XYZ file of N, CA and C in Angstrom:
837
model
N -3.505 16.744 66.222
C -4.995 16.754 65.009
C -5.857 15.771 65.379
N -5.744 15.303 66.677
C -7.021 14.314 66.767
C -8.277 14.885 66.502
N -8.610 16.438 67.009
C -9.903 16.915 66.713
C -10.100 17.543 65.163
N -9.351 17.065 64.443
C -9.240 17.519 62.787
C -9.319 16.009 62.249
N -9.469 14.967 62.998
C -9.397 13.661 62.410
C -8.508 13.500 61.275
N -8.065 13.885 59.965
C -7.359 13.717 59.324
C -6.907 15.003 58.642
N -5.694 14.992 57.519
C -5.561 15.918 57.004
C -6.547 16.448 55.564
N -7.111 15.321 55.388
C -7.901 15.174 53.742
C -9.192 16.303 54.698
N -9.563 16.388 55.723
C -10.817 17.272 56.091
C -10.447 18.344 56.090
N -9.291 18.860 56.079
C -9.164 20.265 55.985
C -8.959 20.899 54.640
N -9.839 22.005 53.950
C -9.744 22.352 52.599
C -9.268 24.103 52.974
N -8.527 24.252 51.930
C -8.550 25.852 51.490
C -9.379 26.272 50.638
N -9.875 27.226 50.692
C -10.991 27.740 49.830
C -10.872 29.323 49.873
N -11.419 30.068 47.986
C -11.601 31.172 48.319
C -12.834 31.474 47.736
N -14.009 32.495 48.259
C -14.945 33.018 48.255
C -15.287 33.953 46.779
N -15.813 33.597 45.688
C -15.992 34.514 44.746
C -17.035 34.772 43.994
N -17.863 34.499 44.847
C -19.542 34.563 44.341
C -19.822 36.292 43.966
N -19.463 37.310 44.782
C -19.742 38.720 44.610
C -18.534 39.338 43.759
N -17.857 38.098 43.023
C -16.509 39.396 41.928
C -17.207 38.833 40.635
N -16.852 40.338 39.983
C -17.051 40.130 38.771
C -15.620 39.250 37.566
N -15.947 40.348 36.426
C -14.538 40.271 35.637
C -13.603 40.785 35.890
N -12.023 40.189 36.229
C -11.189 40.880 36.469
C -10.069 39.902 37.250
N -9.187 40.941 37.918
C -8.459 40.537 38.805
C -8.673 40.485 40.130
N -8.390 39.771 41.134
C -8.844 39.916 42.117
C -8.061 39.628 43.322
N -7.686 40.177 44.207
C -7.052 39.338 45.542
C -7.954 38.736 46.444
N -8.140 37.824 46.774
C -9.167 36.996 47.869
C -8.523 36.259 49.038
N -8.943 36.542 49.983
C -8.400 36.076 51.270
C -8.744 34.271 51.305
N -7.578 33.508 51.303
C -7.847 32.322 51.666
C -8.348 31.709 53.026
N -9.577 30.803 52.999
C -10.278 30.806 53.990
C -9.746 29.110 54.299
N -9.734 28.354 55.530
C -9.746 27.077 56.101
C -11.199 26.554 56.449
N -11.203 25.320 56.073
C -12.366 24.743 56.145
C -12.172 23.255 57.067
N -12.913 22.792 57.914
C -12.322 21.481 58.608
C -11.489 21.371 59.801
N -11.039 22.468 60.455
C -10.224 22.721 61.335
C -11.042 23.023 62.281
N -10.893 22.226 63.619
C -11.688 22.503 64.739
C -11.733 23.431 65.260
N -12.622 24.171 65.957
C -12.530 25.119 66.716
C -11.530 25.514 67.857
N -11.366 24.236 68.567
C -10.597 24.634 69.076
C -8.989 24.676 69.048
N -8.727 24.341 67.800
C -7.233 24.539 67.684
C -6.912 25.684 66.744
N -5.823 26.489 66.651
C -5.225 27.506 66.151
C -5.017 27.155 64.981
N -5.227 27.907 63.759
C -4.613 27.509 62.377
C -4.497 28.715 61.510
N -3.574 28.696 61.010
C -2.789 29.255 60.010
C -2.831 28.854 58.344
N -3.107 30.113 57.684
C -2.732 29.502 55.956
C -1.606 30.150 55.285
N -0.832 29.870 54.330
C 0.354 30.416 53.929
C 0.116 30.374 52.089
N -0.214 31.563 50.999
C -0.430 32.550 51.737
C -2.019 32.758 52.101
N -2.005 33.870 52.847
C -3.673 33.927 53.276
C -3.931 34.891 52.136
N -3.854 35.390 50.896
C -4.452 36.048 49.993
C -3.498 35.239 48.759
N -4.739 35.231 47.524
C -4.078 34.945 46.425
C -4.875 35.670 45.273
N -4.208 36.139 44.106
C -4.730 36.578 42.976
C -5.577 35.905 41.777
N -6.442 36.186 41.660
C -7.419 35.171 40.944
C -8.014 36.311 39.782
N -8.117 35.621 38.438
C -8.440 36.187 37.449
C -9.597 35.752 37.156
N -10.975 36.177 36.384
C -11.999 36.014 36.538
C -12.428 36.579 34.768
N -12.285 35.574 33.714
C -12.589 35.768 32.766
C -13.944 35.191 32.019
N -14.556 35.947 30.940
C -15.774 35.488 30.403
C -15.286 34.145 30.134
N -16.320 33.202 30.382
C -16.121 31.922 29.573
C -16.739 31.946 28.163
N -16.058 31.084 27.028
C -16.210 31.178 25.715
C -16.246 29.644 25.021
N -16.746 29.279 24.200
C -16.596 27.753 23.288
C -16.918 28.110 21.831
N -16.171 27.456 21.316
C -16.210 27.331 19.690
C -15.769 25.785 19.359
N -16.262 25.370 18.271
C -16.005 24.094 17.336
C -14.831 24.436 16.412
N -14.377 23.438 16.447
C -12.801 23.694 15.741
C -12.751 21.980 14.930
N -12.095 22.319 13.722
C -11.894 20.814 12.864
C -10.179 20.588 13.600
N -10.029 19.173 13.328
C -8.693 18.371 13.690
C -8.030 18.725 12.526
N -6.589 18.960 12.869
C -5.735 19.195 11.399
C -4.679 17.731 11.742
N -4.638 16.933 11.195
C -3.958 15.850 11.105
C -2.296 16.140 10.783
N -1.428 15.829 11.571
C -0.182 16.413 11.279
C 0.784 15.198 11.391
N 1.993 15.001 10.062
C 2.805 13.895 10.149
C 3.886 14.046 9.521
N 4.935 13.378 10.067
C 6.381 13.485 9.231
C 6.304 12.981 7.958
N 6.496 13.656 6.863
C 5.903 13.135 5.478
C 7.685 12.518 5.103
N 8.571 12.990 5.707
C 9.843 12.283 5.475
C 9.870 10.613 6.164
N 8.893 10.419 6.835
C 8.894 8.992 7.149
C 8.208 7.869 6.362
N 7.530 8.411 5.775
C 7.160 7.508 4.547
C 7.682 6.982 3.531
N 7.976 5.641 3.090
C 8.856 5.096 2.208
C 8.914 5.955 1.081
N 10.287 5.846 0.694
C 10.464 6.268 -0.877
C 9.478 5.502 -2.249
N 8.713 6.347 -2.793
C 7.561 5.700 -3.617
C 6.332 5.669 -3.560
N 6.379 6.121 -2.139
C 4.670 5.934 -1.322
C 4.006 7.193 -1.012
N 2.684 7.792 -0.985
C 2.441 8.704 -0.813
C 1.136 8.566 0.291
N 0.711 9.801 0.887
C -0.589 9.513 2.055
C -1.313 10.309 1.202
N -2.731 9.398 1.258
C -3.760 9.772 0.323
C -4.728 10.644 1.500
N -5.511 9.805 1.686
C -6.511 10.230 2.267
C -6.004 10.185 3.896
N -6.651 10.934 4.944
C -6.312 11.081 6.370
C -7.777 11.690 6.871
N -7.969 10.709 8.048
C -9.185 10.761 8.312
C -9.156 10.837 10.300
N -9.973 11.730 10.875
C -9.933 11.575 12.181
C -11.340 11.167 12.961
N -11.393 10.859 13.745
C -13.045 10.562 14.502
C -12.958 10.707 15.876
N -13.355 11.905 16.378
C -14.279 12.575 15.224
C -13.452 13.531 14.333
N -13.931 14.270 13.506
C -13.487 15.389 12.751
C -13.191 16.668 13.328
N -14.259 16.861 14.223
C -14.275 18.102 14.827
C -14.386 18.287 16.442
N -14.108 19.409 17.438
C -13.863 19.117 18.397
C -14.718 20.804 19.291
N -15.113 20.604 20.283
C -15.219 21.872 21.164
C -14.159 22.228 22.095
N -13.776 23.374 21.663
C -12.866 23.764 22.846
C -13.466 25.239 23.621
N -13.011 25.267 24.828
C -14.047 25.770 26.040
C -12.819 26.409 26.932
N -13.220 27.735 27.938
C -12.554 28.267 28.420
C -12.284 29.955 28.576
N -11.240 30.173 29.047
C -11.630 31.693 29.258
C -11.657 32.392 27.742
N -12.273 33.346 27.383
C -12.672 33.967 25.985
C -11.394 34.277 25.718
N -10.352 35.097 26.271
C -9.150 35.469 25.673
C -8.232 33.838 25.140
N -8.013 32.686 25.757
C -7.390 31.861 25.129
C -8.103 30.885 23.988
N -9.711 30.923 24.695
C -10.176 30.495 23.532
C -9.969 31.311 21.704
N -9.972 32.662 22.019
C -9.580 33.024 20.955
C -8.583 33.388 20.434
N -7.761 32.863 21.183
C -6.167 32.512 20.705
C -5.967 31.276 19.925
N -6.637 30.632 19.933
C -6.525 29.026 19.205
C -6.707 29.512 17.742
N -5.623 29.101 17.187
C -5.746 29.146 15.967
C -6.127 27.791 15.123
N -5.525 26.278 15.391
C -6.100 25.690 15.369
C -5.782 24.454 16.645
N -6.670 22.814 16.161
C -6.248 21.926 17.237
C -5.358 20.743 16.437
N -4.674 20.540 16.825
C -3.801 19.384 16.106
C -3.685 18.026 16.996
N -3.667 16.843 15.670
C -3.217 15.609 16.205
C -2.460 15.163 15.693
N -0.864 14.687 16.187
C -0.025 14.725 15.455
C 0.587 12.874 16.025
N 0.630 12.627 14.736
C 0.748 11.134 14.335
C 2.274 10.246 14.624
N 2.530 9.895 15.104
C 4.339 9.478 15.628
C 4.265 8.243 14.544
N 5.069 8.175 13.571
C 5.606 7.552 12.494
C 7.100 6.731 12.948
N 7.112 5.706 12.336
C 8.490 4.929 12.302
C 8.814 5.376 11.043
N 10.018 5.035 10.604
C 10.699 5.021 9.150
C 10.619 4.082 8.184
N 9.991 4.416 7.324
C 9.824 3.613 5.695
C 8.450 2.994 5.932
N 7.833 4.243 6.361
C 6.234 3.192 6.334
C 5.410 2.965 4.690
N 5.093 1.818 4.512
C 4.814 1.596 3.490
C 3.216 0.872 3.549
N 2.258 1.139 4.693
C 1.260 0.522 5.141
C 0.590 1.536 5.962
N -0.920 1.319 5.547
C -1.926 2.728 6.082
C -1.583 2.792 7.913
N -1.681 3.329 8.456
C -1.601 3.637 9.718
C -2.786 4.180 10.606
N -2.949 3.651 11.478
C -4.040 3.965 12.675
C -3.700 3.974 13.989
N -4.323 5.267 14.565
C -3.683 5.228 16.080
C -4.694 6.433 16.291
N -4.333 6.254 18.005
C -5.368 7.467 19.049
C -3.901 8.276 19.648
N -4.835 9.664 18.923
C -3.630 10.672 19.199
C -4.374 11.768 19.973
N -3.388 12.349 21.157
C -3.782 13.269 21.923
C -3.849 14.785 21.072
N -4.930 15.544 21.364
C -4.969 16.636 20.824
C -4.360 17.319 21.920
N -3.921 18.946 21.058
C -3.544 19.833 21.300
C -4.134 21.278 21.012
N -4.008 22.492 21.488
C -4.772 23.827 20.940
C -3.715 24.568 21.362
N -3.605 25.184 19.450
C -1.990 25.767 19.489
C -2.767 27.386 18.847
N -1.974 28.266 19.401
C -1.724 29.656 18.711
C -1.448 29.715 17.263
N -1.629 31.071 16.471
C -0.845 30.915 15.395
C 0.779 30.838 15.054
N 1.316 30.901 16.513
C 2.546 30.764 15.952
C 3.153 29.090 16.504
N 2.521 28.496 16.684
C 2.172 26.692 17.099
C 2.617 26.754 18.948
N 2.288 27.757 19.392
C 2.543 27.400 20.893
C 1.150 26.807 21.264
N 1.428 25.912 22.149
C -0.088 25.275 23.044
C -0.625 26.342 23.400
N -2.128 26.361 23.784
C -3.244 27.173 24.678
C -3.663 26.528 25.486
N -4.024 26.871 26.840
C -4.528 26.058 27.707
C -6.052 26.368 27.414
N -6.916 25.061 27.428
C -8.166 25.100 26.993
C -8.827 24.030 27.521
N -10.143 23.875 27.926
C -10.595 22.701 27.551
C -11.124 21.947 26.321
N -10.961 20.342 25.749
C -11.202 19.939 24.691
C -12.191 18.774 25.061
N -13.287 19.355 24.210
C -14.380 17.799 24.194
C -13.740 16.580 24.309
N -13.071 16.299 23.291
C -12.231 14.912 23.138
C -11.117 14.935 23.099
N -10.295 14.818 24.482
C -9.015 15.122 24.283
C -8.188 14.125 23.330
N -8.737 13.144 22.618
C -7.951 12.062 22.299
C -8.857 11.732 20.809
N -8.325 11.606 19.678
C -9.275 11.344 18.404
C -8.539 10.330 17.700
N -9.135 9.302 17.102
C -8.711 7.879 16.104
C -8.294 8.342 14.761
N -7.040 8.479 14.389
C -6.818 9.153 13.135
C -6.149 7.618 12.355
N -6.498 8.070 11.005
C -5.783 7.055 10.289
C -5.282 7.737 8.800
N -3.967 7.427 8.159
C -3.080 7.696 7.464
C -3.318 6.334 6.102
N -4.161 6.880 5.511
C -3.969 5.770 3.682
C -2.684 6.143 3.230
N -1.493 5.008 2.892
C -0.425 5.246 2.596
C -0.659 4.196 1.299
N -0.244 4.372 0.115
C -0.167 4.208 -0.970
C 0.818 4.522 -1.831
N 1.124 3.442 -2.846
C 2.320 4.035 -3.937
C 1.921 5.093 -4.773
N 2.432 6.149 -5.141
C 2.519 7.045 -5.697
C 2.147 7.199 -6.756
N 2.047 6.525 -7.547
C 1.370 6.634 -9.040
C 1.265 5.019 -9.540
N 0.412 4.559 -10.718
C 0.414 3.719 -11.290
C 0.119 3.581 -12.579
N 0.459 2.537 -13.122
C 0.340 2.197 -14.836
C 0.515 1.299 -15.532
N -0.442 1.025 -16.482
C -0.326 -0.746 -16.719
C 0.663 -0.867 -17.826
N 1.686 -1.478 -18.002
C 2.268 -1.863 -18.632
C 2.319 -3.246 -19.630
N 2.846 -3.530 -20.751
C 3.173 -4.310 -21.619
C 4.398 -4.999 -21.165
N 4.149 -6.726 -21.597
C 5.652 -7.464 -20.668
C 6.293 -7.783 -22.121
N 8.112 -8.144 -22.092
C 8.331 -8.370 -23.217
C 9.667 -9.016 -22.730
N 9.470 -10.227 -23.423
C 10.926 -11.269 -23.149
C 12.267 -11.064 -23.576
N 13.197 -11.068 -22.485
C 14.543 -10.934 -22.713
C 15.376 -12.650 -22.881
N 15.609 -13.191 -24.200
C 15.732 -14.378 -24.213
C 17.424 -14.467 -23.674
N 17.459 -15.539 -23.044
C 19.037 -15.967 -22.462
C 19.103 -17.274 -23.207
N 20.279 -17.808 -23.402
C 20.826 -18.882 -23.705
C 20.130 -19.536 -25.067
N 20.000 -18.444 -25.802
C 19.469 -19.009 -27.386
C 19.036 -17.738 -27.619
N 18.591 -18.041 -29.162
C 17.924 -16.687 -30.349
C 16.392 -16.668 -30.056
N 16.384 -15.352 -29.902
C 15.180 -14.773 -30.177
C 14.264 -15.223 -31.097
N 14.916 -15.306 -32.199
C 14.362 -15.751 -33.391
C 13.188 -17.035 -33.683
N 14.379 -18.441 -32.806
C 14.066 -19.421 -32.895
C 12.729 -19.562 -31.676
N 12.017 -18.623 -30.806
C 10.979 -19.278 -29.933
C 10.155 -18.121 -30.413
N 8.584 -18.484 -29.735
C 7.555 -17.691 -29.475
C 7.310 -17.647 -28.319
N 7.335 -16.465 -27.433
C 6.980 -16.493 -25.952
C 5.421 -15.489 -25.900
N 4.893 -15.987 -25.271
C 3.769 -15.289 -24.435
C 3.859 -15.560 -22.849
N 2.677 -14.485 -22.307
C 2.646 -14.117 -21.226
C 1.142 -13.839 -20.627
N 0.973 -14.879 -19.424
C -0.446 -14.566 -18.854
C 0.006 -14.114 -17.366
N -0.647 -12.831 -16.705
C -1.313 -12.003 -18.036
C -0.312 -11.250 -18.918
N -1.061 -10.754 -19.712
C -0.339 -10.251 -20.972
C 0.070 -8.744 -20.760
N -0.257 -8.033 -19.599
C -0.205 -6.960 -19.145
C -0.117 -6.777 -17.425
N 0.687 -5.688 -16.827
C 0.325 -5.794 -15.436
C 0.422 -4.562 -14.735
N -0.083 -4.177 -13.905
C 0.306 -2.335 -13.175
C 1.189 -2.517 -12.383
N 2.024 -1.137 -12.650
C 3.298 -0.832 -12.020
C 3.093 -0.334 -11.322
N 3.643 0.221 -9.601
C 3.313 1.240 -8.718
C 4.660 1.852 -8.375
N 4.746 3.242 -8.595
C 5.739 3.857 -8.141
C 6.116 5.255 -8.321
N 7.165 5.631 -8.439
C 7.297 7.170 -8.936
C 6.606 7.150 -10.195
N 6.298 8.748 -10.530
C 5.166 9.173 -11.511
C 6.397 9.637 -12.577
N 7.626 10.261 -12.207
C 8.221 10.473 -13.390
C 9.584 9.322 -14.092
N 9.298 7.857 -12.938
C 9.670 6.660 -13.619
C 8.760 6.183 -14.358
N 7.425 5.880 -14.007
C 6.393 5.630 -14.955
C 6.191 6.061 -16.113
N 6.304 7.110 -16.184
C 5.835 7.798 -17.475
C 6.985 7.733 -18.478
N 8.267 7.407 -17.684
C 9.182 6.765 -18.897
C 9.605 5.810 -19.371
N 8.794 4.612 -18.667
C 8.429 3.180 -18.991
C 7.208 2.616 -19.492
N 7.384 2.027 -20.341
C 6.080 1.434 -21.149
C 6.265 0.201 -21.186
N 7.275 -0.678 -21.215
C 7.547 -2.088 -21.110
C 8.264 -2.975 -20.017
N 8.032 -3.642 -19.483
C 8.651 -4.660 -18.165
C 9.505 -5.956 -18.929
N 10.575 -5.755 -19.116
C 11.305 -6.834 -19.741
C 11.450 -8.120 -18.681
N 11.237 -9.061 -19.027
C 10.958 -10.396 -18.173
C 12.082 -11.196 -18.838
N 12.929 -12.032 -17.836
C 14.320 -12.516 -18.326
C 13.608 -14.044 -18.462
N 13.802 -14.623 -19.689
C 13.106 -15.859 -20.107
C 14.541 -16.561 -20.401
N 14.967 -18.226 -19.899
C 16.296 -18.819 -20.142
C 15.463 -19.966 -21.026
N 16.052 -19.765 -22.420
C 15.440 -20.920 -23.030
C 16.473 -22.134 -23.375
N 17.450 -22.420 -22.546
C 18.495 -23.076 -22.525
C 17.483 -24.600 -22.363
N 18.331 -25.514 -23.533
C 17.635 -27.097 -23.467
C 16.170 -27.441 -22.955
N 15.603 -26.629 -24.199
C 13.864 -26.279 -24.189
C 14.031 -26.691 -25.571
N 13.445 -28.028 -25.895
C 13.179 -28.396 -27.324
C 11.638 -28.522 -27.624
N 11.023 -28.653 -26.488
C 9.369 -28.753 -26.562
C 8.510 -27.491 -26.242
N 7.417 -26.985 -26.401
C 6.666 -26.277 -26.144
C 6.476 -26.510 -24.327
N 6.826 -25.068 -23.376
C 7.131 -25.468 -22.039
C 6.380 -24.121 -21.494
N 5.889 -24.477 -20.276
C 5.448 -23.067 -19.480
C 6.019 -23.111 -18.258
N 6.273 -21.891 -17.933
C 7.210 -21.655 -16.592
C 6.502 -20.585 -15.781
N 6.608 -20.385 -14.223
C 6.401 -19.079 -13.699
C 7.410 -18.527 -13.338
N 7.599 -16.878 -13.887
C 9.063 -16.034 -13.463
C 8.616 -15.119 -12.696
N 9.572 -14.689 -11.743
C 9.112 -13.559 -10.918
C 9.400 -12.556 -11.922
N 8.488 -11.291 -11.571
C 8.583 -9.872 -12.404
C 9.951 -9.476 -11.425
N 10.679 -9.043 -12.686
C 12.119 -8.407 -11.451
C 11.705 -6.959 -10.994
N 12.641 -6.407 -9.883
C 12.746 -5.648 -9.594
C 13.125 -4.086 -10.290
N 12.641 -3.167 -10.266
C 13.339 -1.486 -10.901
C 12.848 -0.502 -10.211
N 14.362 0.125 -10.332
C 14.308 1.434 -9.597
C 12.805 2.020 -9.721
N 12.461 2.814 -8.930
C 11.581 3.868 -9.239
C 10.169 3.019 -9.097
N 10.079 1.759 -9.343
C 8.534 0.873 -9.243
C 8.746 0.213 -7.964
N 7.631 0.772 -6.952
C 7.678 0.163 -5.659
C 6.896 -1.501 -5.663
N 6.217 -1.845 -6.524
C 5.328 -3.016 -6.763
C 4.637 -3.173 -8.102
N 4.208 -4.321 -7.822
C 3.667 -4.409 -9.452
C 1.781 -5.245 -8.842
N 0.934 -5.288 -9.927
C -0.169 -6.041 -9.619
C -0.026 -7.339 -9.223
N 0.611 -7.929 -9.738
C 1.079 -9.405 -9.461
C 2.427 -9.559 -9.214
N 3.323 -10.583 -8.432
C 4.382 -10.646 -8.343
C 4.932 -11.720 -9.435
N 4.320 -12.489 -10.046
C 4.623 -13.644 -10.967
C 3.635 -13.809 -11.975
N 4.292 -14.160 -13.255
C 3.760 -14.276 -14.736
C 3.844 -15.527 -14.898
N 2.829 -16.100 -15.867
C 3.235 -17.529 -16.377
C 3.973 -17.201 -17.812
N 4.748 -17.754 -18.247
C 5.599 -17.310 -19.723
C 5.259 -19.222 -20.606
N 4.866 -18.753 -21.544
C 5.025 -20.208 -22.651
C 5.591 -20.225 -23.726
N 6.852 -21.146 -23.949
C 8.066 -21.011 -24.631
C 7.784 -21.647 -25.973
N 7.408 -21.543 -27.008
C 7.565 -22.360 -27.858
C 8.393 -22.733 -28.887
N 9.390 -23.621 -29.155
C 10.416 -23.534 -30.392
C 9.699 -23.376 -31.528
N 10.427 -22.657 -32.462
C 9.997 -22.817 -33.856
C 10.012 -23.556 -34.681
N 11.272 -24.318 -34.444
C 11.294 -25.865 -35.271
C 10.342 -27.088 -34.709
N 9.675 -26.753 -33.541
C 8.821 -27.569 -33.058
C 7.577 -28.113 -34.415
N 7.086 -27.209 -34.958
C 5.782 -27.375 -36.608
C 6.880 -27.669 -37.471
N 7.980 -27.476 -37.841
C 8.717 -27.637 -39.001
C 9.054 -28.787 -38.813
N 9.325 -29.807 -37.706
C 9.588 -31.079 -37.611
C 8.284 -31.577 -37.742
N 7.246 -31.298 -37.186
C 6.089 -32.130 -37.374
C 5.847 -32.239 -39.022
N 5.683 -31.293 -39.825
C 5.376 -31.075 -41.217
C 6.518 -32.101 -41.948
N 7.717 -32.086 -41.626
C 8.732 -33.020 -42.155
C 8.490 -34.251 -42.003
N 8.040 -34.753 -41.314
C 7.836 -36.141 -40.617
C 6.301 -36.517 -41.358
N 5.538 -35.719 -41.329
C 4.319 -36.239 -42.468
C 4.917 -36.312 -44.350
N 5.810 -35.089 -44.232
C 6.057 -35.435 -45.890
C 6.894 -36.507 -45.874
N 7.819 -37.339 -44.978
C 8.500 -38.481 -45.528
C 7.577 -39.692 -45.582
N 6.832 -39.958 -44.600
C 5.500 -40.962 -44.682
C 5.063 -40.916 -45.526
N 4.492 -39.848 -46.351
C 3.769 -39.985 -47.455
C 4.847 -40.496 -48.882
N 5.860 -39.723 -48.852
C 6.838 -40.268 -49.537
C 7.290 -42.091 -49.504
N 7.022 -42.478 -48.623
C 7.139 -43.542 -48.269
C 5.963 -44.868 -48.968
N 4.874 -43.947 -48.271
C 3.625 -44.810 -49.013
C 3.631 -44.773 -50.636
N 3.913 -43.754 -51.114
C 4.000 -43.622 -52.675
C 5.063 -44.801 -53.121
N 6.228 -44.781 -52.840
C 7.054 -45.753 -52.825
C 6.545 -47.282 -52.943
N 5.888 -47.377 -52.162
C 5.339 -48.850 -51.670
C 4.645 -48.814 -52.744
N 3.621 -47.870 -52.958
C 2.697 -48.192 -54.135
C 3.487 -48.315 -55.487
N 4.284 -47.644 -55.793
C 4.562 -48.015 -56.900
C 5.721 -49.362 -57.020
N 6.135 -49.732 -56.115
C 6.684 -51.222 -56.128
C 5.713 -52.123 -56.194
N 4.299 -52.075 -55.343
C 3.721 -52.666 -55.989
C 2.905 -53.290 -56.885
N 2.928 -51.839 -57.727
C 2.630 -51.499 -59.538
C 3.323 -52.661 -60.153
N 4.706 -52.220 -59.988
C 5.792 -52.909 -60.593
C 5.970 -54.596 -60.637
N 5.795 -54.928 -59.772
C 5.822 -56.223 -59.103
C 4.308 -56.865 -59.800
N 3.349 -56.040 -59.925
C 1.759 -56.672 -60.148
C 2.121 -56.676 -61.875
N 2.764 -55.585 -62.578
C 3.221 -55.979 -63.667
C 4.047 -56.568 -63.985
N 5.157 -56.848 -63.469
C 5.985 -58.043 -64.057
C 5.195 -59.645 -63.693
N 4.754 -59.713 -62.949
C 3.530 -60.992 -62.904
C 2.929 -61.198 -63.836
N 2.137 -60.273 -64.081
C 1.421 -60.382 -65.280
C 2.041 -60.724 -66.625
N 3.212 -60.260 -66.844
C 4.104 -60.446 -67.743
C 4.294 -61.909 -68.455
N 5.107 -62.313 -66.931
C 5.678 -63.885 -67.014
C 4.274 -64.450 -67.227
N 3.033 -64.181 -66.775
C 1.844 -65.358 -67.049
C 1.449 -65.497 -68.756
N 1.464 -64.104 -69.175
C 1.471 -63.914 -70.640
C 2.719 -64.645 -71.438
N 3.564 -64.822 -71.155
C 4.829 -65.856 -71.534
C 4.697 -66.846 -71.523
N 4.035 -67.306 -70.282
C 3.524 -68.665 -70.143
C 2.650 -69.346 -70.846
N 1.961 -68.244 -71.272
C 0.870 -68.674 -72.058
C 1.185 -68.969 -73.505
N 1.862 -67.989 -73.942
C 2.830 -68.202 -75.157
C 3.272 -69.568 -75.317
N 4.130 -70.176 -74.500
C 5.222 -71.124 -74.855
C 4.135 -72.432 -74.698
N 2.831 -72.285 -74.109
C 2.179 -73.331 -74.351
C 1.355 -73.455 -75.503
N 0.628 -72.754 -76.328
C 0.521 -72.719 -77.264
C 1.270 -72.787 -78.302
N 2.807 -72.705 -78.414
C 3.720 -73.200 -79.383
C 3.806 -74.720 -79.098
N 3.973 -75.525 -77.795
C 3.815 -76.685 -77.788
C 2.571 -77.348 -78.445
N 1.535 -76.958 -78.267
C 0.465 -77.559 -78.809
C 0.401 -77.700 -80.224
N 1.360 -76.602 -80.640
C 1.063 -76.450 -82.192
C 2.173 -77.487 -83.169
N 2.946 -77.702 -82.473
C 4.383 -79.015 -82.750
C 3.574 -79.931 -82.688
């Protein structure tokens, strides 16, 4: 191989310049072999099919396994960049393509949006891959994963360790938005918040976590502020004020009686003096 320099210098080629559309048996020629060497090629002929070239613009179809999406969640918008691609190749192949898909690979229990670079595959009506050229072999795909449905709900207190008639309960915020299954949300209007009133004798504010509920995957807030006001707080204040007033009245009465008594003693003393002078 000294005269040929290296294997890379030897090339097998066929001449198709004079051929038209259809199948042709053509002779294989070697290039790069030194004329002083004898060479052979196997096979000596090959069958070549020449087809009319065609191209077509097609949208990208995004494919994913819905069972991989977490319970209570759904995929909203799906986008690919670019949205359309151009396929090209033999006319028969291009015409056999029904769609170009981008299959997104997902883990189980997806709850958040997904972005991936996905390889494109051209397929026929039966889902079989078709050999064509694609202008963009890969595209960037985004799946917007979100809760299935939402609903604004009121809050209600479930009193523990006390009588609900003995307390006034208020919430901040007064309502929250729940996200989850449509069927579950339709059947629920109120979220029950457990409130422990044990050992509470004065107005108290606490932060309480909203309990989980089957079919609801999340809330607009995870915690709410709960203000607990015992009903006897206001009555105790009124009773104390009344007692003070009574004491004041009693004191005034005693003062009046004392003054009256003193006045009577003074008058008696004056009378005694007059009688003495008369004698």
